[in-house]
């Protein structure tokens, strides 16, 4: 379990967009996208949008830009396309849009992954940052990686990070 350095003054309900980046997944086979949605709702937050898009940099960027125009969304959680395979374009597409990067997210994600899967964790390009005053988290497509990233990193800090951006 984690220990917070100081309690947040108020629990904020956060509205999230869940985006699965995949050339092969459908709503029926998207276990990681479903898992993210379930975990968001279980943490008393809201899923405001859900989409599956192809692993194409232009599509990824255009979709994030569209989401960025929605004032009702606070956070975008993407899964898939964060490895080093030729079709893994999520990191490359998203990193170009980020106004501020949260390097600690990727560092901690790889550290925790290393504890579970060993040295293969170095191939992860999980990243997080800020785009148009909204948080973006990019996770691998693996359901185990999604669960770990959501439970150990994203959900414990989601309300706090969003409230920090609103100060």
Tab-separated table of C-alpha atoms in Angstrom:
chain	number	residue	atom	x	y	z
A	1	UNK	CA	0.000	0.000	0.000
A	2	UNK	CA	1.125	3.545	-0.590
A	3	UNK	CA	1.322	6.385	1.888
A	4	UNK	CA	0.218	9.846	0.822
A	5	UNK	CA	2.492	12.709	1.901
A	6	UNK	CA	-0.563	14.798	2.817
A	7	UNK	CA	-4.295	14.264	2.410
A	8	UNK	CA	-6.150	16.023	-0.373
A	9	UNK	CA	-8.637	18.591	0.857
A	10	UNK	CA	-11.516	17.179	-1.171
A	11	UNK	CA	-12.065	14.080	-3.220
A	12	UNK	CA	-12.740	15.157	-6.774
A	13	UNK	CA	-14.684	13.043	-9.215
A	14	UNK	CA	-12.657	12.871	-12.399
A	15	UNK	CA	-14.079	12.238	-15.868
A	16	UNK	CA	-11.885	10.010	-18.014
A	17	UNK	CA	-11.687	9.128	-21.689
A	18	UNK	CA	-10.490	5.570	-22.289
A	19	UNK	CA	-8.766	4.952	-25.602
A	20	UNK	CA	-7.532	1.574	-26.805
A	21	UNK	CA	-4.916	1.807	-29.532
A	22	UNK	CA	-4.934	-1.420	-31.513
A	23	UNK	CA	-5.114	-2.748	-35.046
A	24	UNK	CA	-6.841	-5.932	-33.894
A	25	UNK	CA	-9.075	-5.300	-30.876
A	26	UNK	CA	-12.815	-4.835	-31.012
A	27	UNK	CA	-15.218	-3.832	-28.231
A	28	UNK	CA	-15.779	-7.561	-27.596
A	29	UNK	CA	-12.064	-8.439	-27.327
A	30	UNK	CA	-10.763	-5.277	-25.642
A	31	UNK	CA	-10.024	-6.687	-22.176
A	32	UNK	CA	-7.666	-3.878	-21.199
A	33	UNK	CA	-10.052	-1.112	-22.248
A	34	UNK	CA	-12.850	-2.777	-20.282
A	35	UNK	CA	-10.557	-3.192	-17.279
A	36	UNK	CA	-9.621	0.498	-17.283
A	37	UNK	CA	-13.301	1.439	-17.394
A	38	UNK	CA	-14.158	-0.930	-14.546
A	39	UNK	CA	-11.312	0.387	-12.373
A	40	UNK	CA	-12.217	4.025	-13.061
A	41	UNK	CA	-15.848	3.418	-12.058
A	42	UNK	CA	-14.851	1.338	-9.002
A	43	UNK	CA	-12.744	4.320	-7.830
A	44	UNK	CA	-15.888	6.512	-8.015
A	45	UNK	CA	-14.788	8.371	-11.116
A	46	UNK	CA	-16.607	8.617	-14.456
A	47	UNK	CA	-15.904	7.225	-17.926
A	48	UNK	CA	-16.938	10.037	-20.254
A	49	UNK	CA	-15.753	8.457	-23.516
A	50	UNK	CA	-14.475	5.127	-24.826
A	51	UNK	CA	-12.928	4.490	-28.224
A	52	UNK	CA	-10.795	1.970	-30.070
A	53	UNK	CA	-8.526	3.477	-32.716
A	54	UNK	CA	-5.927	2.058	-35.081
A	55	UNK	CA	-2.243	2.262	-34.203
A	56	UNK	CA	-1.669	5.099	-36.667
A	57	UNK	CA	0.124	8.234	-35.425
A	58	UNK	CA	-2.139	10.649	-37.300
A	59	UNK	CA	-5.310	8.959	-36.013
A	60	UNK	CA	-3.972	8.952	-32.459
A	61	UNK	CA	-3.054	12.647	-32.573
A	62	UNK	CA	-6.316	13.700	-34.215
A	63	UNK	CA	-8.322	11.745	-31.647
A	64	UNK	CA	-6.441	13.319	-28.737
A	65	UNK	CA	-6.934	16.756	-30.277
A	66	UNK	CA	-10.702	16.089	-30.521
A	67	UNK	CA	-10.816	14.877	-26.932
A	68	UNK	CA	-8.865	17.948	-25.866
A	69	UNK	CA	-11.709	20.156	-27.090
A	70	UNK	CA	-14.197	18.433	-24.775
A	71	UNK	CA	-14.458	20.548	-21.600
A	72	UNK	CA	-16.150	17.673	-19.779
A	73	UNK	CA	-13.073	15.444	-19.850
A	74	UNK	CA	-10.227	15.680	-17.317
A	75	UNK	CA	-8.019	12.710	-18.163
A	76	UNK	CA	-7.253	10.513	-21.168
A	77	UNK	CA	-6.076	6.967	-20.451
A	78	UNK	CA	-4.678	5.195	-23.506
A	79	UNK	CA	-3.626	1.566	-23.661
A	80	UNK	CA	-1.660	-0.176	-26.371
A	81	UNK	CA	1.089	0.806	-28.769
A	82	UNK	CA	3.727	1.673	-26.152
A	83	UNK	CA	6.305	-0.966	-27.051
A	84	UNK	CA	9.048	-0.921	-29.666
A	85	UNK	CA	7.418	-2.974	-32.423
A	86	UNK	CA	7.165	-1.192	-35.784
A	87	UNK	CA	3.386	-0.659	-35.352
A	88	UNK	CA	3.700	0.724	-31.789
A	89	UNK	CA	3.013	4.413	-32.453
A	90	UNK	CA	1.267	5.634	-29.295
A	91	UNK	CA	4.340	7.050	-27.558
A	92	UNK	CA	5.600	8.790	-30.692
A	93	UNK	CA	2.202	10.347	-31.447
A	94	UNK	CA	1.386	11.428	-27.898
A	95	UNK	CA	4.825	12.663	-26.875
A	96	UNK	CA	4.728	15.293	-29.632
A	97	UNK	CA	1.487	16.721	-28.200
A	98	UNK	CA	2.490	16.857	-24.543
A	99	UNK	CA	3.046	20.330	-23.160
A	100	UNK	CA	4.533	18.929	-19.952
A	101	UNK	CA	5.808	15.410	-19.353
A	102	UNK	CA	5.522	13.617	-16.015
A	103	UNK	CA	8.754	11.609	-16.203
A	104	UNK	CA	8.089	10.022	-12.815
A	105	UNK	CA	5.138	8.095	-14.223
A	106	UNK	CA	7.196	6.260	-16.835
A	107	UNK	CA	10.061	5.729	-14.415
A	108	UNK	CA	7.819	4.293	-11.714
A	109	UNK	CA	5.848	2.237	-14.222
A	110	UNK	CA	9.021	0.592	-15.544
A	111	UNK	CA	10.321	0.062	-11.992
A	112	UNK	CA	7.118	-1.698	-10.942
A	113	UNK	CA	7.038	-3.654	-14.209
A	114	UNK	CA	10.624	-4.763	-13.648
A	115	UNK	CA	9.573	-6.224	-10.301
A	116	UNK	CA	6.901	-8.270	-12.084
A	117	UNK	CA	8.416	-9.187	-15.465
A	118	UNK	CA	12.129	-8.514	-15.137
A	119	UNK	CA	14.356	-6.841	-17.699
A	120	UNK	CA	11.718	-6.849	-20.459
A	121	UNK	CA	10.234	-3.824	-18.672
A	122	UNK	CA	12.890	-1.683	-20.360
A	123	UNK	CA	10.975	-1.982	-23.657
A	124	UNK	CA	7.966	-0.127	-22.227
A	125	UNK	CA	7.446	3.427	-23.398
A	126	UNK	CA	4.662	4.169	-20.923
A	127	UNK	CA	4.378	7.936	-20.616
A	128	UNK	CA	2.219	10.581	-18.979
A	129	UNK	CA	1.880	14.311	-19.265
A	130	UNK	CA	-0.360	17.284	-19.815
A	131	UNK	CA	-2.089	18.377	-23.004
A	132	UNK	CA	-4.467	21.388	-23.035
A	133	UNK	CA	-4.723	21.228	-19.237
A	134	UNK	CA	-5.763	17.585	-19.301
A	135	UNK	CA	-3.760	14.610	-18.072
A	136	UNK	CA	-2.774	11.868	-20.493
A	137	UNK	CA	-1.560	8.442	-19.402
A	138	UNK	CA	-0.284	5.904	-21.942
A	139	UNK	CA	-0.166	2.304	-20.760
A	140	UNK	CA	0.785	-0.908	-22.550
A	141	UNK	CA	-2.035	-3.048	-23.903
A	142	UNK	CA	-1.389	-5.936	-21.515
A	143	UNK	CA	-4.181	-6.329	-18.961
A	144	UNK	CA	-1.626	-7.114	-16.235
A	145	UNK	CA	0.278	-3.916	-17.035
A	146	UNK	CA	-2.969	-1.938	-17.147
A	147	UNK	CA	-4.073	-3.239	-13.748
A	148	UNK	CA	-0.696	-2.473	-12.186
A	149	UNK	CA	-0.505	1.020	-13.695
A	150	UNK	CA	-4.062	1.896	-12.751
A	151	UNK	CA	-4.023	0.484	-9.215
A	152	UNK	CA	-0.515	1.501	-8.152
A	153	UNK	CA	0.033	4.767	-10.007
A	154	UNK	CA	-2.909	6.400	-11.745
A	155	UNK	CA	-5.903	5.915	-9.467
A	156	UNK	CA	-4.148	6.772	-6.175
A	157	UNK	CA	-3.099	10.158	-7.587
A	158	UNK	CA	-5.840	10.952	-10.105
A	159	UNK	CA	-7.849	13.440	-8.026
A	160	UNK	CA	-4.716	15.102	-6.664
A	161	UNK	CA	-3.100	15.564	-10.071
A	162	UNK	CA	-6.263	16.968	-11.631
A	163	UNK	CA	-6.745	19.362	-8.708
A	164	UNK	CA	-3.103	20.510	-9.032
A	165	UNK	CA	-3.685	21.449	-12.659
A	166	UNK	CA	-6.721	23.535	-11.679
A	167	UNK	CA	-4.869	25.708	-9.123
